[in-house]
Amino acid sequence: MDELKGDCANCFGLCCVALPFARSADFAATKDAGSPCRNLLADHSCGIHDQLRQKGYPGCTVYDCFGAGQRVSQTVFAGVDWRTGERQKMFAVFPVVRQLHELLWYLAEARRLDPHDDLAEAYADVEQHTVATPEDILALDVAEIRAKVNVLLLRTSEQLRASAKSYRGADLIGARLRNKNLSSADFRGAYLIGADLTNSDLSRADMIGADLRGADLSGADLSTCLFLTQPQVNAARGNARTKLPEALSRPAHWTAPARRH
């Protein structure tokens, strides 16, 4: 699914320009939508990419466009960047395509887990929208597209999970869930901010939309989680013993377990 991973070298730094952010624990400064981040260089790269957390921009390290940046830059706008092209239209198109690419990522994952012809058809339909004209993209009803895709994703989840344990939309902020058997549980849309999931078994758990900011995944088994994304993993804490799906990368800020003497 390489085409659904951000490729900054082929993007015009759209997430650093089109999107707004406010000064907070995630960002060291406030930036309006459509204004370039003060760390953005002339070649569209980030001047503090290797020091984002140290410089007060951890929010940037948990963001992923799912490949929408290069799609908008190189396909929809044919390689003409926002400095010389239709900047406002490009900035409006980018977040729409980002939502579509996230849906493509989920559909690709569903096809890998439980192949069905209608999943392939849905993928093709959504992908077609991502290469349309800017005007057609801006006219899309993304909520309607998302609802149709969600029916297919729910079917996949229900077919693969044997458990009826449901924490869908649950408030589990700061919950103590360490050493738990949570395999095949439904965590769709659950708030797991700061939750302690140390050494817990999350195999086959459905994680669509689960908020894992600051959650401790040290030693937890997420290797077969359903629909777990890189942004979710990046927002959490973990260590070398955390088991992740093969398609996801271990965040650089995760620390290794303490050595035993």
Coordinates of C-alpha atoms in Angstrom, one line a residue:
M1 CA 0.0 0.0 0.0
D2 CA 2.9 2.3 -0.7
E3 CA 0.7 4.7 -2.7
L4 CA -1.3 5.2 0.5
K5 CA 1.7 6.4 2.4
G6 CA 2.9 10.0 2.5
D7 CA 5.7 10.8 0.1
C8 CA 6.9 14.2 1.1
A9 CA 9.4 14.4 -1.7
N10 CA 6.6 14.5 -4.2
C11 CA 4.3 16.8 -2.3
F12 CA 4.3 20.6 -2.1
G13 CA 4.2 20.6 1.7
L14 CA 0.5 20.8 1.7
C15 CA -0.1 19.7 5.3
C16 CA 2.4 22.5 6.3
V17 CA 0.4 25.1 4.5
A18 CA -3.2 24.1 3.9
L19 CA -4.1 23.0 7.5
P20 CA -4.4 25.2 10.6
F21 CA -3.1 24.5 14.0
A22 CA -3.2 26.3 17.4
R23 CA -0.4 26.8 19.9
S24 CA -0.7 24.0 22.4
A25 CA 1.1 21.0 23.7
D26 CA 1.2 19.7 20.1
F27 CA 2.3 22.9 18.3
A28 CA 4.7 25.6 19.4
A29 CA 2.9 28.3 17.5
T30 CA -0.4 29.2 15.9
K31 CA -0.8 28.9 12.1
D32 CA -3.8 29.8 10.0
A33 CA -5.1 27.6 7.2
G34 CA -3.4 28.6 4.0
S35 CA -0.4 30.2 5.6
P36 CA 2.9 28.4 5.4
C37 CA 4.4 27.0 8.6
R38 CA 7.4 29.1 9.6
N39 CA 9.5 25.9 9.4
L40 CA 8.7 25.2 5.8
L41 CA 11.6 25.6 3.4
A42 CA 11.6 26.9 -0.2
D43 CA 11.8 23.3 -1.5
H44 CA 8.7 22.3 0.5
S45 CA 10.6 20.3 3.0
C46 CA 10.6 20.9 6.8
G47 CA 13.5 22.7 8.3
I48 CA 13.2 20.9 11.7
H49 CA 11.9 17.5 10.5
D50 CA 14.4 15.6 12.7
Q51 CA 13.7 17.7 15.7
L52 CA 9.9 18.2 15.6
R53 CA 9.3 16.8 19.1
Q54 CA 12.3 18.7 20.6
K55 CA 11.1 21.9 19.0
G56 CA 7.6 21.7 20.3
Y57 CA 5.8 20.2 17.2
P58 CA 4.8 16.6 18.3
G59 CA 1.5 17.1 16.5
C60 CA 3.3 17.0 13.2
T61 CA 4.9 13.6 14.0
V62 CA 1.5 11.9 14.4
Y63 CA 0.0 13.2 11.2
D64 CA -0.3 11.1 8.0
C65 CA -2.0 12.2 4.8
F66 CA -2.3 8.5 3.5
G67 CA -0.7 9.6 0.3
A68 CA -3.1 12.4 -0.4
G69 CA -0.3 15.0 -0.6
Q70 CA 1.4 13.6 -3.6
R71 CA -1.9 12.7 -5.2
V72 CA -3.1 16.3 -5.1
S73 CA 0.3 17.7 -6.0
Q74 CA 1.3 15.5 -8.9
T75 CA -2.0 14.2 -10.2
V76 CA -4.9 16.6 -9.5
F77 CA -2.8 19.7 -10.1
A78 CA -0.3 18.1 -12.5
G79 CA 2.8 19.1 -10.7
V80 CA 2.1 22.9 -10.5
D81 CA 2.7 24.0 -6.9
W82 CA 0.7 26.4 -4.8
R83 CA 3.3 29.2 -5.1
T84 CA 2.6 29.5 -8.8
G85 CA -0.8 27.8 -9.2
E86 CA -4.4 27.9 -7.8
R87 CA -3.4 27.9 -4.1
Q88 CA -6.8 28.4 -2.6
K89 CA -8.4 25.6 -4.7
M90 CA -5.5 23.3 -3.9
F91 CA -5.8 24.0 -0.2
A92 CA -9.5 23.2 -0.3
V93 CA -9.0 20.0 -2.4
F94 CA -6.3 18.6 -0.2
P95 CA -8.3 17.8 3.0
V96 CA -11.1 16.2 0.8
V97 CA -8.6 13.9 -0.9
R98 CA -7.0 13.1 2.4
Q99 CA -10.4 11.8 3.7
L100 CA -10.7 9.7 0.5
H101 CA -7.3 8.3 0.8
E102 CA -8.0 7.3 4.4
L103 CA -11.0 5.4 3.1
L104 CA -8.8 3.8 0.5
W105 CA -6.4 2.6 3.2
Y106 CA -9.3 1.0 5.1
L107 CA -10.6 -0.6 2.0
A108 CA -7.2 -2.0 1.1
E109 CA -6.9 -3.4 4.6
A110 CA -10.3 -5.0 4.4
R111 CA -9.4 -6.5 1.0
R112 CA -6.2 -8.0 2.5
L113 CA -8.1 -9.4 5.5
D114 CA -11.2 -10.7 3.8
P115 CA -11.2 -10.4 0.0
H116 CA -14.6 -9.7 -1.7
D117 CA -15.4 -8.4 -5.1
D118 CA -17.5 -5.5 -3.7
L119 CA -14.5 -4.3 -1.7
A120 CA -12.5 -4.1 -4.9
E121 CA -15.3 -2.3 -6.6
A122 CA -15.6 0.2 -3.7
Y123 CA -11.9 0.8 -3.8
A124 CA -12.0 1.6 -7.6
D125 CA -15.0 3.9 -7.1
V126 CA -13.3 5.9 -4.3
E127 CA -10.0 6.0 -6.1
Q128 CA -11.7 7.4 -9.2
H129 CA -12.8 10.4 -7.1
T130 CA -9.2 11.2 -6.1
V131 CA -8.1 11.7 -9.7
A132 CA -11.0 13.9 -10.7
T133 CA -10.9 17.6 -11.5
P134 CA -10.6 20.0 -8.5
E135 CA -14.2 21.2 -9.1
D136 CA -15.6 17.6 -9.1
I137 CA -13.6 16.8 -5.9
L138 CA -15.0 19.8 -4.1
A139 CA -18.5 18.9 -5.1
L140 CA -18.3 15.4 -3.5
D141 CA -20.5 14.3 -0.6
V142 CA -17.7 12.7 1.4
A143 CA -20.1 11.8 4.2
E144 CA -22.2 9.8 1.8
I145 CA -19.1 8.0 0.4
R146 CA -17.9 7.3 3.9
A147 CA -21.2 5.8 5.0
K148 CA -21.2 3.4 2.0
V149 CA -17.7 2.3 2.8
N150 CA -18.4 1.9 6.4
V151 CA -21.1 -0.8 5.7
L152 CA -18.4 -2.9 4.0
L153 CA -15.8 -2.3 6.8
L154 CA -18.3 -3.3 9.4
R155 CA -19.1 -6.5 7.6
T156 CA -15.4 -7.3 7.5
S157 CA -15.0 -6.6 11.1
E158 CA -17.9 -8.7 12.2
Q159 CA -16.8 -11.6 10.1
L160 CA -13.3 -11.6 11.5
R161 CA -14.0 -11.0 15.2
A162 CA -15.4 -13.9 17.2
S163 CA -16.0 -11.8 20.3
A164 CA -19.1 -9.7 21.2
K165 CA -17.0 -7.5 23.5
S166 CA -17.9 -4.0 22.6
Y167 CA -16.3 -0.7 23.7
R168 CA -17.6 1.2 20.7
G169 CA -17.5 5.0 21.5
A170 CA -16.7 4.2 25.1
D171 CA -15.0 6.8 27.4
L172 CA -11.8 4.9 28.4
I173 CA -9.7 7.9 29.1
G174 CA -6.9 6.9 31.5
A175 CA -8.5 3.4 31.9
R176 CA -6.4 0.7 33.6
L177 CA -6.5 -2.1 31.0
R178 CA -3.0 -3.6 31.5
N179 CA -2.6 -7.4 31.2
K180 CA -6.1 -7.8 29.7
N181 CA -7.4 -10.2 27.1
L182 CA -9.0 -7.7 24.7
S183 CA -8.7 -9.9 21.6
S184 CA -11.5 -9.4 19.0
A185 CA -13.0 -6.5 21.0
D186 CA -14.7 -3.6 19.2
F187 CA -13.0 -0.3 20.0
R188 CA -14.5 1.7 17.2
G189 CA -14.5 5.4 18.1
A190 CA -13.4 4.6 21.7
Y191 CA -11.5 7.3 23.7
L192 CA -8.4 5.5 24.9
I193 CA -6.5 8.7 25.7
G194 CA -3.8 8.0 28.3
A195 CA -5.1 4.4 28.8
D196 CA -2.8 1.8 30.2
L197 CA -2.8 -1.2 27.8
T198 CA 0.5 -2.5 28.9
N199 CA 1.0 -6.2 27.9
S200 CA -2.6 -6.5 26.8
D201 CA -3.8 -8.8 24.0
L202 CA -5.4 -6.7 21.3
S203 CA -5.3 -9.2 18.5
R204 CA -8.1 -8.9 16.0
A205 CA -9.5 -5.9 17.9
D206 CA -11.3 -3.4 15.7
M207 CA -9.5 0.0 16.2
I208 CA -11.2 2.2 13.6
G209 CA -11.4 5.8 15.0
A210 CA -10.0 4.8 18.4
D211 CA -8.2 7.7 20.0
L212 CA -4.9 6.4 21.3
R213 CA -3.2 9.6 22.2
G214 CA -0.8 9.0 25.0
A215 CA -2.0 5.4 25.5
D216 CA 0.6 3.1 26.8
L217 CA 1.0 0.1 24.4
S218 CA 4.2 -1.2 26.0
G219 CA 4.4 -5.0 25.5
A220 CA 0.9 -5.1 24.0
D221 CA 0.0 -7.3 21.0
L222 CA -1.5 -5.3 18.2
S223 CA 0.0 -7.5 15.4
T224 CA -3.4 -8.5 14.0
C225 CA -5.5 -5.5 15.0
L226 CA -8.1 -4.6 12.4
F227 CA -7.8 -1.2 10.8
L228 CA -5.1 0.2 13.0
T229 CA -3.4 3.1 11.3
Q230 CA 0.1 4.7 11.5
P231 CA -1.3 8.0 12.9
Q232 CA -2.9 6.1 15.8
V233 CA 0.3 4.3 16.6
N234 CA 2.3 7.5 16.3
A235 CA 0.1 9.2 18.9
A236 CA 0.5 6.4 21.4
R237 CA 3.5 5.3 23.6
G238 CA 5.1 1.9 23.2
N239 CA 8.4 0.1 23.3
A240 CA 10.5 -2.6 21.6
R241 CA 8.1 -5.3 22.9
T242 CA 5.0 -3.8 21.4
K243 CA 3.8 -6.0 18.5
L244 CA 2.6 -4.1 15.5
P245 CA 1.1 -5.1 12.2
E246 CA 3.7 -5.6 9.4
A247 CA 2.3 -2.7 7.4
L248 CA 3.0 -0.2 10.2
S249 CA 6.3 1.3 11.4
R250 CA 7.6 1.6 15.0
P251 CA 7.6 5.3 15.9
A252 CA 11.1 6.7 16.5
H253 CA 10.0 8.3 19.8
W254 CA 9.1 5.0 21.3
T255 CA 11.6 3.9 23.9
A256 CA 13.1 0.5 24.4
P257 CA 12.4 -1.4 27.6
A258 CA 14.9 -0.9 30.5
R259 CA 17.8 -3.4 30.5
R260 CA 17.8 -6.0 33.3
H261 CA 21.0 -6.2 35.3

